[in-house]
mmCIF file of C-alpha atoms and ligand atoms in Angstrom:
data_model
loop_
_atom_site.group_PDB
_atom_site.id
_atom_site.type_symbol
_atom_site.label_atom_id
_atom_site.label_comp_id
_atom_site.label_asym_id
_atom_site.label_seq_id
_atom_site.Cartn_x
_atom_site.Cartn_y
_atom_site.Cartn_z
ATOM 1 C CA MET A 51 0.000 0.000 0.000
ATOM 2 C CA LYS A 52 1.202 3.484 -0.871
ATOM 3 C CA THR A 53 2.257 5.918 1.820
ATOM 4 C CA THR A 54 -0.275 8.740 1.968
ATOM 5 C CA VAL A 55 0.492 12.333 2.867
ATOM 6 C CA PHE A 56 -1.595 15.470 3.206
ATOM 7 C CA VAL A 57 -0.312 18.912 2.210
ATOM 8 C CA SER A 58 -2.359 21.564 3.970
ATOM 9 C CA ARG A 59 -2.166 24.193 1.226
ATOM 10 C CA LYS A 60 -0.848 24.680 -2.306
ATOM 11 C CA ILE A 61 2.942 24.985 -2.173
ATOM 12 C CA PRO A 62 5.587 25.311 -4.914
ATOM 13 C CA ARG A 63 5.327 22.329 -7.272
ATOM 14 C CA ALA A 64 8.921 21.226 -6.596
ATOM 15 C CA GLY A 65 7.885 20.059 -3.121
ATOM 16 C CA ILE A 66 4.997 17.945 -4.420
ATOM 17 C CA ASP A 67 7.271 16.446 -7.095
ATOM 18 C CA ILE A 68 9.685 15.212 -4.426
ATOM 19 C CA LEU A 69 6.862 13.520 -2.520
ATOM 20 C CA GLU A 70 5.427 11.914 -5.665
ATOM 21 C CA GLU A 71 8.819 10.792 -6.943
ATOM 22 C CA ALA A 72 9.287 9.034 -3.612
ATOM 23 C CA GLY A 73 6.192 7.007 -4.497
ATOM 24 C CA MET A 74 3.716 8.674 -2.169
ATOM 25 C CA ALA A 75 0.053 9.341 -2.725
ATOM 26 C CA VAL A 76 -0.212 13.089 -2.168
ATOM 27 C CA GLU A 77 -3.421 14.930 -1.363
ATOM 28 C CA VAL A 78 -3.201 18.733 -1.432
ATOM 29 C CA ASN A 79 -5.808 21.083 -0.001
ATOM 30 C CA PRO A 80 -7.277 22.294 -3.304
ATOM 31 C CA GLU A 81 -8.202 25.705 -1.937
ATOM 32 C CA ASP A 82 -5.666 28.471 -1.488
ATOM 33 C CA ARG A 83 -6.689 29.251 2.074
ATOM 34 C CA VAL A 84 -5.957 28.167 5.633
ATOM 35 C CA LEU A 85 -8.067 25.161 6.617
ATOM 36 C CA THR A 86 -10.144 25.200 9.784
ATOM 37 C CA ALA A 87 -9.060 22.806 12.541
ATOM 38 C CA GLU A 88 -11.884 20.469 11.540
ATOM 39 C CA GLU A 89 -10.967 20.576 7.833
ATOM 40 C CA LEU A 90 -7.328 19.913 8.643
ATOM 41 C CA MET A 91 -8.331 16.836 10.600
ATOM 42 C CA VAL A 92 -10.500 15.619 7.749
ATOM 43 C CA GLY A 93 -7.541 16.077 5.380
ATOM 44 C CA CYS A 94 -5.170 14.188 7.687
ATOM 45 C CA ARG A 95 -7.543 11.375 8.559
ATOM 46 C CA GLY A 96 -5.931 8.049 7.668
ATOM 47 C CA LYS A 97 -2.792 9.745 6.278
ATOM 48 C CA ASP A 98 0.744 8.747 7.228
ATOM 49 C CA GLY A 99 2.305 12.183 6.953
ATOM 50 C CA LEU A 100 1.504 15.883 7.017
ATOM 51 C CA LEU A 101 3.262 18.794 5.318
ATOM 52 C CA CYS A 102 1.884 21.905 6.982
ATOM 53 C CA LEU A 103 2.432 25.648 7.218
ATOM 54 C CA LEU A 104 2.934 28.156 10.004
ATOM 55 C CA THR A 105 -0.764 29.041 9.789
ATOM 56 C CA ASP A 106 -1.842 25.506 10.815
ATOM 57 C CA THR A 107 -2.274 24.884 14.531
ATOM 58 C CA ILE A 108 -1.046 21.425 15.438
ATOM 59 C CA ASP A 109 -1.831 21.188 19.140
ATOM 60 C CA ARG A 110 -2.142 18.382 21.654
ATOM 61 C CA ALA A 111 -5.837 17.818 20.867
ATOM 62 C CA PHE A 112 -5.091 17.533 17.146
ATOM 63 C CA LEU A 113 -2.217 15.110 17.754
ATOM 64 C CA LYS A 114 -4.373 12.962 20.033
ATOM 65 C CA LYS A 115 -6.911 12.495 17.249
ATOM 66 C CA MET A 116 -4.295 12.130 14.483
ATOM 67 C CA SER A 117 -1.959 9.785 16.335
ATOM 68 C CA GLN A 118 -1.541 7.608 13.200
ATOM 69 C CA LEU A 119 0.743 10.340 11.737
ATOM 70 C CA LYS A 120 4.318 9.167 11.353
ATOM 71 C CA GLY A 121 5.773 12.595 10.711
ATOM 72 C CA ILE A 122 4.988 16.301 10.355
ATOM 73 C CA ALA A 123 7.049 18.618 8.146
ATOM 74 C CA ASN A 124 6.493 22.325 8.778
ATOM 75 C CA MET A 125 7.293 24.532 5.798
ATOM 76 C CA ALA A 126 8.784 27.316 7.950
ATOM 77 C CA VAL A 127 11.793 27.811 10.140
ATOM 78 C CA GLY A 128 9.579 28.856 13.085
ATOM 79 C CA TYR A 129 7.502 26.011 14.512
ATOM 80 C CA ASN A 130 5.594 27.673 17.336
ATOM 81 C CA ASN A 131 2.401 26.540 15.576
ATOM 82 C CA ILE A 132 3.170 22.940 16.540
ATOM 83 C CA ASP A 133 3.173 21.436 20.031
ATOM 84 C CA VAL A 134 6.457 19.656 19.371
ATOM 85 C CA ASN A 135 6.603 18.149 22.866
ATOM 86 C CA ALA A 136 3.153 16.615 22.509
ATOM 87 C CA ALA A 137 4.273 15.221 19.145
ATOM 88 C CA ALA A 138 7.457 13.813 20.716
ATOM 89 C CA GLU A 139 5.412 12.124 23.455
ATOM 90 C CA ARG A 140 3.567 10.281 20.678
ATOM 91 C CA GLY A 141 6.818 9.497 18.866
ATOM 92 C CA ILE A 142 5.921 11.778 15.955
ATOM 93 C CA PRO A 143 8.958 13.595 14.532
ATOM 94 C CA VAL A 144 8.531 17.225 13.473
ATOM 95 C CA SER A 145 10.835 19.085 11.080
ATOM 96 C CA ASN A 146 11.337 22.705 10.016
ATOM 97 C CA THR A 147 13.193 24.507 7.212
ATOM 98 C CA PRO A 148 16.269 26.238 8.682
ATOM 99 C CA GLY A 149 18.881 28.051 6.606
ATOM 100 C CA VAL A 150 17.105 28.249 3.257
ATOM 101 C CA LEU A 151 15.214 31.436 4.084
ATOM 102 C CA THR A 152 17.924 33.304 5.971
ATOM 103 C CA GLU A 153 18.906 35.667 3.160
ATOM 104 C CA ALA A 154 15.351 36.414 2.045
ATOM 105 C CA ALA A 155 14.280 37.150 5.625
ATOM 106 C CA ALA A 156 17.310 39.387 6.205
ATOM 107 C CA ASP A 157 16.666 41.265 2.948
ATOM 108 C CA LEU A 158 13.054 41.872 3.905
ATOM 109 C CA THR A 159 14.060 42.997 7.385
ATOM 110 C CA TRP A 160 16.388 45.480 5.819
ATOM 111 C CA ALA A 161 13.794 46.701 3.310
ATOM 112 C CA LEU A 162 11.385 47.228 6.197
ATOM 113 C CA LEU A 163 13.975 49.042 8.277
ATOM 114 C CA VAL A 164 14.788 51.466 5.462
ATOM 115 C CA ALA A 165 11.100 51.909 4.598
ATOM 116 C CA THR A 166 10.331 52.753 8.219
ATOM 117 C CA ALA A 167 13.245 55.147 8.709
ATOM 118 C CA ARG A 168 12.638 56.928 5.408
ATOM 119 C CA ARG A 169 8.810 56.866 5.632
ATOM 120 C CA LEU A 170 8.460 55.147 2.249
ATOM 121 C CA SER A 171 4.905 53.825 2.651
ATOM 122 C CA GLU A 172 3.612 57.160 3.858
ATOM 123 C CA ALA A 173 5.357 58.991 1.032
ATOM 124 C CA GLU A 174 4.038 56.622 -1.619
ATOM 125 C CA ARG A 175 0.472 56.885 -0.303
ATOM 126 C CA TYR A 176 0.790 60.682 -0.494
ATOM 127 C CA LEU A 177 2.017 60.541 -4.085
ATOM 128 C CA ARG A 178 -0.678 58.092 -5.196
ATOM 129 C CA ALA A 179 -3.309 60.315 -3.590
ATOM 130 C CA GLY A 180 -2.229 63.073 -5.994
ATOM 131 C CA GLU A 181 -0.888 65.271 -3.198
ATOM 132 C CA PHE A 182 2.650 65.633 -4.555
ATOM 133 C CA THR A 183 2.941 69.161 -5.892
ATOM 134 C CA GLY A 184 6.734 69.318 -6.037
ATOM 135 C CA TRP A 185 9.978 68.872 -4.069
ATOM 136 C CA GLY A 186 9.878 70.363 -0.586
ATOM 137 C CA PRO A 187 12.710 70.999 1.883
ATOM 138 C CA LEU A 188 10.683 69.540 4.741
ATOM 139 C CA LEU A 189 8.827 66.870 2.782
ATOM 140 C CA PHE A 190 8.861 63.452 4.488
ATOM 141 C CA LEU A 191 11.974 63.897 6.578
ATOM 142 C CA GLY A 192 13.064 60.588 8.075
ATOM 143 C CA GLY A 193 16.013 59.278 10.067
ATOM 144 C CA ASP A 194 19.631 58.720 8.989
ATOM 145 C CA LEU A 195 21.193 55.253 9.074
ATOM 146 C CA PRO A 196 24.989 55.726 8.837
ATOM 147 C CA GLY A 197 26.685 56.043 12.192
ATOM 148 C CA ARG A 198 23.560 54.873 14.022
ATOM 149 C CA THR A 199 23.362 51.841 16.290
ATOM 150 C CA LEU A 200 21.541 48.707 15.227
ATOM 151 C CA GLY A 201 20.370 46.533 18.138
ATOM 152 C CA ILE A 202 19.847 42.899 17.137
ATOM 153 C CA ILE A 203 17.768 40.831 19.551
ATOM 154 C CA GLY A 204 18.471 37.199 18.710
ATOM 155 C CA ALA A 205 21.719 36.613 16.866
ATOM 156 C CA GLY A 206 20.976 33.334 15.107
ATOM 157 C CA ARG A 207 21.205 32.858 11.353
ATOM 158 C CA ILE A 208 18.782 35.639 10.392
ATOM 159 C CA GLY A 209 19.980 38.104 13.042
ATOM 160 C CA THR A 210 23.553 37.578 11.826
ATOM 161 C CA ALA A 211 22.585 38.081 8.161
ATOM 162 C CA VAL A 212 20.823 41.314 9.137
ATOM 163 C CA GLY A 213 23.999 42.431 10.912
ATOM 164 C CA VAL A 214 26.101 41.681 7.838
ATOM 165 C CA ARG A 215 23.843 43.903 5.731
ATOM 166 C CA SER A 216 24.168 46.801 8.184
ATOM 167 C CA GLN A 217 27.797 47.251 7.167
ATOM 168 C CA GLY A 218 26.719 48.689 3.810
ATOM 169 C CA PHE A 219 25.039 51.428 5.832
ATOM 170 C CA ARG A 220 28.051 51.889 8.127
ATOM 171 C CA MET A 221 26.096 51.192 11.287
ATOM 172 C CA LYS A 222 27.331 50.083 14.700
ATOM 173 C CA ILE A 223 26.065 46.762 16.010
ATOM 174 C CA ILE A 224 25.067 45.678 19.492
ATOM 175 C CA TYR A 225 23.214 42.431 20.134
ATOM 176 C CA THR A 226 21.655 40.204 22.770
ATOM 177 C CA ASP A 227 21.696 36.435 22.597
ATOM 178 C CA PRO A 228 22.293 33.616 25.084
ATOM 179 C CA ASN A 229 25.411 32.751 23.030
ATOM 180 C CA ARG A 230 28.278 34.858 21.781
ATOM 181 C CA ASN A 231 28.242 35.475 18.021
ATOM 182 C CA MET A 232 31.760 35.592 16.610
ATOM 183 C CA VAL A 233 30.684 36.852 13.169
ATOM 184 C CA LEU A 234 29.039 39.881 14.746
ATOM 185 C CA GLU A 235 31.884 40.446 17.198
ATOM 186 C CA GLU A 236 34.996 39.656 15.185
ATOM 187 C CA GLU A 237 33.982 40.481 11.632
ATOM 188 C CA LEU A 238 31.549 43.321 12.285
ATOM 189 C CA ASP A 239 32.896 44.796 15.499
ATOM 190 C CA GLY A 240 29.597 44.113 17.271
ATOM 191 C CA ARG A 241 29.193 44.061 21.044
ATOM 192 C CA ARG A 242 27.079 41.659 23.113
ATOM 193 C CA VAL A 243 25.106 43.584 25.744
ATOM 194 C CA GLU A 244 22.239 43.074 28.201
ATOM 195 C CA LEU A 245 18.734 43.665 26.866
ATOM 196 C CA ASP A 246 18.250 46.892 28.847
ATOM 197 C CA THR A 247 21.507 48.333 27.461
ATOM 198 C CA LEU A 248 20.458 47.405 23.938
ATOM 199 C CA LEU A 249 17.062 49.042 24.438
ATOM 200 C CA ALA A 250 18.627 52.255 25.738
ATOM 201 C CA GLN A 251 21.436 52.548 23.183
ATOM 202 C CA SER A 252 19.922 51.407 19.873
ATOM 203 C CA ASP A 253 18.545 53.650 17.169
ATOM 204 C CA PHE A 254 17.026 50.643 15.385
ATOM 205 C CA ILE A 255 15.993 47.459 17.172
ATOM 206 C CA THR A 256 15.363 44.347 15.120
ATOM 207 C CA LEU A 257 13.847 41.135 16.518
ATOM 208 C CA HIS A 258 15.055 37.674 15.463
ATOM 209 C CA VAL A 259 14.034 35.331 18.260
ATOM 210 C CA PRO A 260 11.797 32.279 17.979
ATOM 211 C CA LEU A 261 8.405 32.539 19.690
ATOM 212 C CA THR A 262 8.521 30.611 22.968
ATOM 213 C CA GLU A 263 6.985 31.142 26.399
ATOM 214 C CA GLU A 264 10.158 33.112 27.318
ATOM 215 C CA THR A 265 9.988 35.447 24.317
ATOM 216 C CA ARG A 266 6.225 36.095 24.296
ATOM 217 C CA HIS A 267 5.836 39.857 24.919
ATOM 218 C CA LEU A 268 9.595 40.219 25.205
ATOM 219 C CA ILE A 269 8.950 43.781 24.086
ATOM 220 C CA GLY A 270 6.210 45.353 26.202
ATOM 221 C CA SER A 271 5.563 48.771 27.721
ATOM 222 C CA ARG A 272 8.557 48.540 30.089
ATOM 223 C CA GLU A 273 10.933 47.819 27.204
ATOM 224 C CA LEU A 274 9.369 50.414 24.901
ATOM 225 C CA ARG A 275 9.776 53.048 27.623
ATOM 226 C CA ARG A 276 13.492 52.243 27.785
ATOM 227 C CA MET A 277 13.967 52.887 24.061
ATOM 228 C CA LYS A 278 15.047 56.264 22.680
ATOM 229 C CA LYS A 279 12.232 58.514 21.505
ATOM 230 C CA THR A 280 13.981 58.615 18.120
ATOM 231 C CA ALA A 281 14.293 54.807 17.859
ATOM 232 C CA TYR A 282 12.518 52.406 15.519
ATOM 233 C CA LEU A 283 11.371 48.844 16.215
ATOM 234 C CA ILE A 284 11.463 46.256 13.416
ATOM 235 C CA ASN A 285 9.803 42.847 13.770
ATOM 236 C CA THR A 286 10.057 40.109 11.157
ATOM 237 C CA SER A 287 10.139 37.217 13.670
ATOM 238 C CA ARG A 288 6.762 36.414 15.232
ATOM 239 C CA GLY A 289 4.020 38.867 16.190
ATOM 240 C CA PRO A 290 3.484 37.821 19.832
ATOM 241 C CA VAL A 291 7.127 38.660 20.653
ATOM 242 C CA VAL A 292 5.793 42.240 20.859
ATOM 243 C CA ASP A 293 2.895 43.344 23.049
ATOM 244 C CA GLU A 294 0.990 45.049 20.242
ATOM 245 C CA GLU A 295 -1.279 47.044 22.546
ATOM 246 C CA ALA A 296 1.783 48.523 24.277
ATOM 247 C CA LEU A 297 3.416 49.210 20.905
ATOM 248 C CA VAL A 298 0.377 51.135 19.662
ATOM 249 C CA GLU A 299 0.423 53.242 22.847
ATOM 250 C CA ALA A 300 4.162 53.891 22.476
ATOM 251 C CA LEU A 301 3.739 55.000 18.859
ATOM 252 C CA GLN A 302 0.693 57.125 19.643
ATOM 253 C CA SER A 303 2.414 58.907 22.513
ATOM 254 C CA GLY A 304 5.676 59.372 20.615
ATOM 255 C CA GLU A 305 7.631 57.147 23.011
ATOM 256 C CA ILE A 306 9.374 55.691 19.945
ATOM 257 C CA ALA A 307 9.654 57.092 16.411
ATOM 258 C CA GLY A 308 8.249 54.246 14.349
ATOM 259 C CA ALA A 309 7.787 50.535 13.786
ATOM 260 C CA GLY A 310 8.224 48.243 10.809
ATOM 261 C CA LEU A 311 6.209 45.050 11.165
ATOM 262 C CA ASP A 312 5.954 41.975 8.961
ATOM 263 C CA VAL A 313 4.270 39.913 11.681
ATOM 264 C CA PHE A 314 1.395 40.584 14.075
ATOM 265 C CA GLU A 315 0.177 39.379 17.407
ATOM 266 C CA LYS A 316 -3.177 38.033 16.183
ATOM 267 C CA GLU A 317 -2.353 37.477 12.526
ATOM 268 C CA PRO A 318 -4.095 38.060 10.144
ATOM 269 C CA HIS A 319 -6.000 40.507 12.397
ATOM 270 C CA ILE A 320 -4.162 43.824 12.552
ATOM 271 C CA HIS A 321 -4.603 46.099 15.566
ATOM 272 C CA PRO A 322 -6.736 49.037 14.328
ATOM 273 C CA GLY A 323 -4.374 51.404 16.146
ATOM 274 C CA LEU A 324 -1.532 50.266 13.910
ATOM 275 C CA LEU A 325 -3.604 50.709 10.773
ATOM 276 C CA SER A 326 -4.214 54.352 11.611
ATOM 277 C CA LEU A 327 -0.602 55.185 12.526
ATOM 278 C CA PRO A 328 1.509 56.661 9.696
ATOM 279 C CA SER A 329 4.688 55.872 11.642
ATOM 280 C CA ALA A 330 4.042 52.133 11.265
ATOM 281 C CA VAL A 331 5.046 50.318 8.073
ATOM 282 C CA LEU A 332 3.003 47.131 7.840
ATOM 283 C CA LEU A 333 3.611 44.099 5.613
ATOM 284 C CA PRO A 334 1.575 40.867 5.271
ATOM 285 C CA HIS A 335 4.166 38.364 6.634
ATOM 286 C CA ILE A 336 6.265 38.136 3.477
ATOM 287 C CA GLY A 337 9.707 37.658 5.065
ATOM 288 C CA SER A 338 10.535 34.539 3.061
ATOM 289 C CA ALA A 339 8.355 35.333 0.063
ATOM 290 C CA THR A 340 10.674 35.010 -2.904
ATOM 291 C CA ILE A 341 10.115 32.402 -5.614
ATOM 292 C CA GLU A 342 13.527 30.829 -4.997
ATOM 293 C CA THR A 343 13.189 30.753 -1.214
ATOM 294 C CA ARG A 344 9.676 29.353 -1.097
ATOM 295 C CA THR A 345 10.734 26.702 -3.620
ATOM 296 C CA ARG A 346 13.680 25.725 -1.415
ATOM 297 C CA MET A 347 11.410 25.650 1.641
ATOM 298 C CA ALA A 348 8.914 23.357 -0.125
ATOM 299 C CA GLU A 349 11.725 21.043 -1.264
ATOM 300 C CA MET A 350 13.268 20.919 2.180
ATOM 301 C CA ALA A 351 9.959 20.201 3.901
ATOM 302 C CA ALA A 352 9.233 17.464 1.340
ATOM 303 C CA ARG A 353 12.658 15.841 1.810
ATOM 304 C CA ASN A 354 12.137 15.810 5.548
ATOM 305 C CA LEU A 355 8.721 14.221 5.141
ATOM 306 C CA VAL A 356 10.100 11.550 2.800
ATOM 307 C CA ALA A 357 12.716 10.631 5.413
ATOM 308 C CA MET A 358 10.065 10.427 8.119
ATOM 309 C CA MET A 359 7.847 8.249 5.945
ATOM 310 C CA LYS A 360 10.781 5.842 5.485
ATOM 311 C CA GLY A 361 11.098 5.656 9.262
ATOM 312 C CA GLU A 362 14.346 7.641 9.211
ATOM 313 C CA ARG A 363 15.225 10.604 11.376
ATOM 314 C CA PRO A 364 14.499 13.727 9.259
ATOM 315 C CA PRO A 365 17.544 15.954 8.609
ATOM 316 C CA ASP A 366 15.856 18.933 10.253
ATOM 317 C CA CYS A 367 14.131 17.286 13.188
ATOM 318 C CA VAL A 368 13.179 19.702 15.970
ATOM 319 C CA ASN A 369 11.731 17.413 18.599
ATOM 320 C CA LEU A 370 13.120 13.900 18.948
HETATM 321 C C1 LIG B 216 9.270 31.161 8.857
HETATM 322 O O1 LIG B 216 9.736 30.274 8.128
HETATM 323 O O2 LIG B 216 9.182 30.987 10.066
HETATM 324 C C2 LIG B 216 8.830 32.407 8.208
HETATM 325 O O3 LIG B 216 8.132 33.228 9.072
HETATM 326 C C3 LIG B 216 8.021 32.083 6.976
HETATM 327 O O4 LIG B 216 7.880 33.214 6.214
#
């Protein structure tokens, strides 16, 4: 009998090809939308494997009902959508897609940082609204980058790649991470500091931590109050790392200068306060959204699932 796998949403074809070439019967959610919990269970019923996305919630209750699964491949580097411990208790391996999206995520972080500092979204809206009547000496003044301090919270692969890019803008780097980062320190002259020092000294703060119970609301009103009034906060990691209510208050009261966000606390719901704030640049979670990167992510997730279906340890296992 053929191994059967469910893919929770349309993904780049290359990923499906890998599954089919490995001899699997592949069922793909035919609709380009997130399935409800019930629909996801219907899709997975009787299947051996699941290739899912960061928008699918794979919790203890789901795993209890779908205990026949022999492996779950998440097509994302972050896997906070999956209760990996509950999966491990049932002997179900879970994999992610590290490394292949580092550059795309760092590029997008940088695009967002520049867009926020130089008020690009606001300026484009103004132009499209037909309000541009000519060059003005005070038109859309933003903040300089060269010579400023970039504070990187979380110096893993993506945080490091963001640091590397800052050199083109001649910025100084400080960072926080449980581990020392020799690329940031030795190649880029970066300094590892405590979080409070980073908050107080940075002109731009960029978040690159995974979402865990320790990092949920890592940035709240206390942290925002410690930031410079001229500082900007950039988040391309996970929305709940920032207390969005506190961020809206900080932006409204001018406690910080602006925020660039690719991720949101209750995605896809966006806090109405953010929508009405010109100092916030908002993107629809497109950090890894390049054709090449999403193709690599689909291939990597598929290869992991193939390994799991053969009873092998997947190359990018996160739980066993
Ligand atoms: C990830 O892989 O975690 C990214 O957020 C996907 O864009």
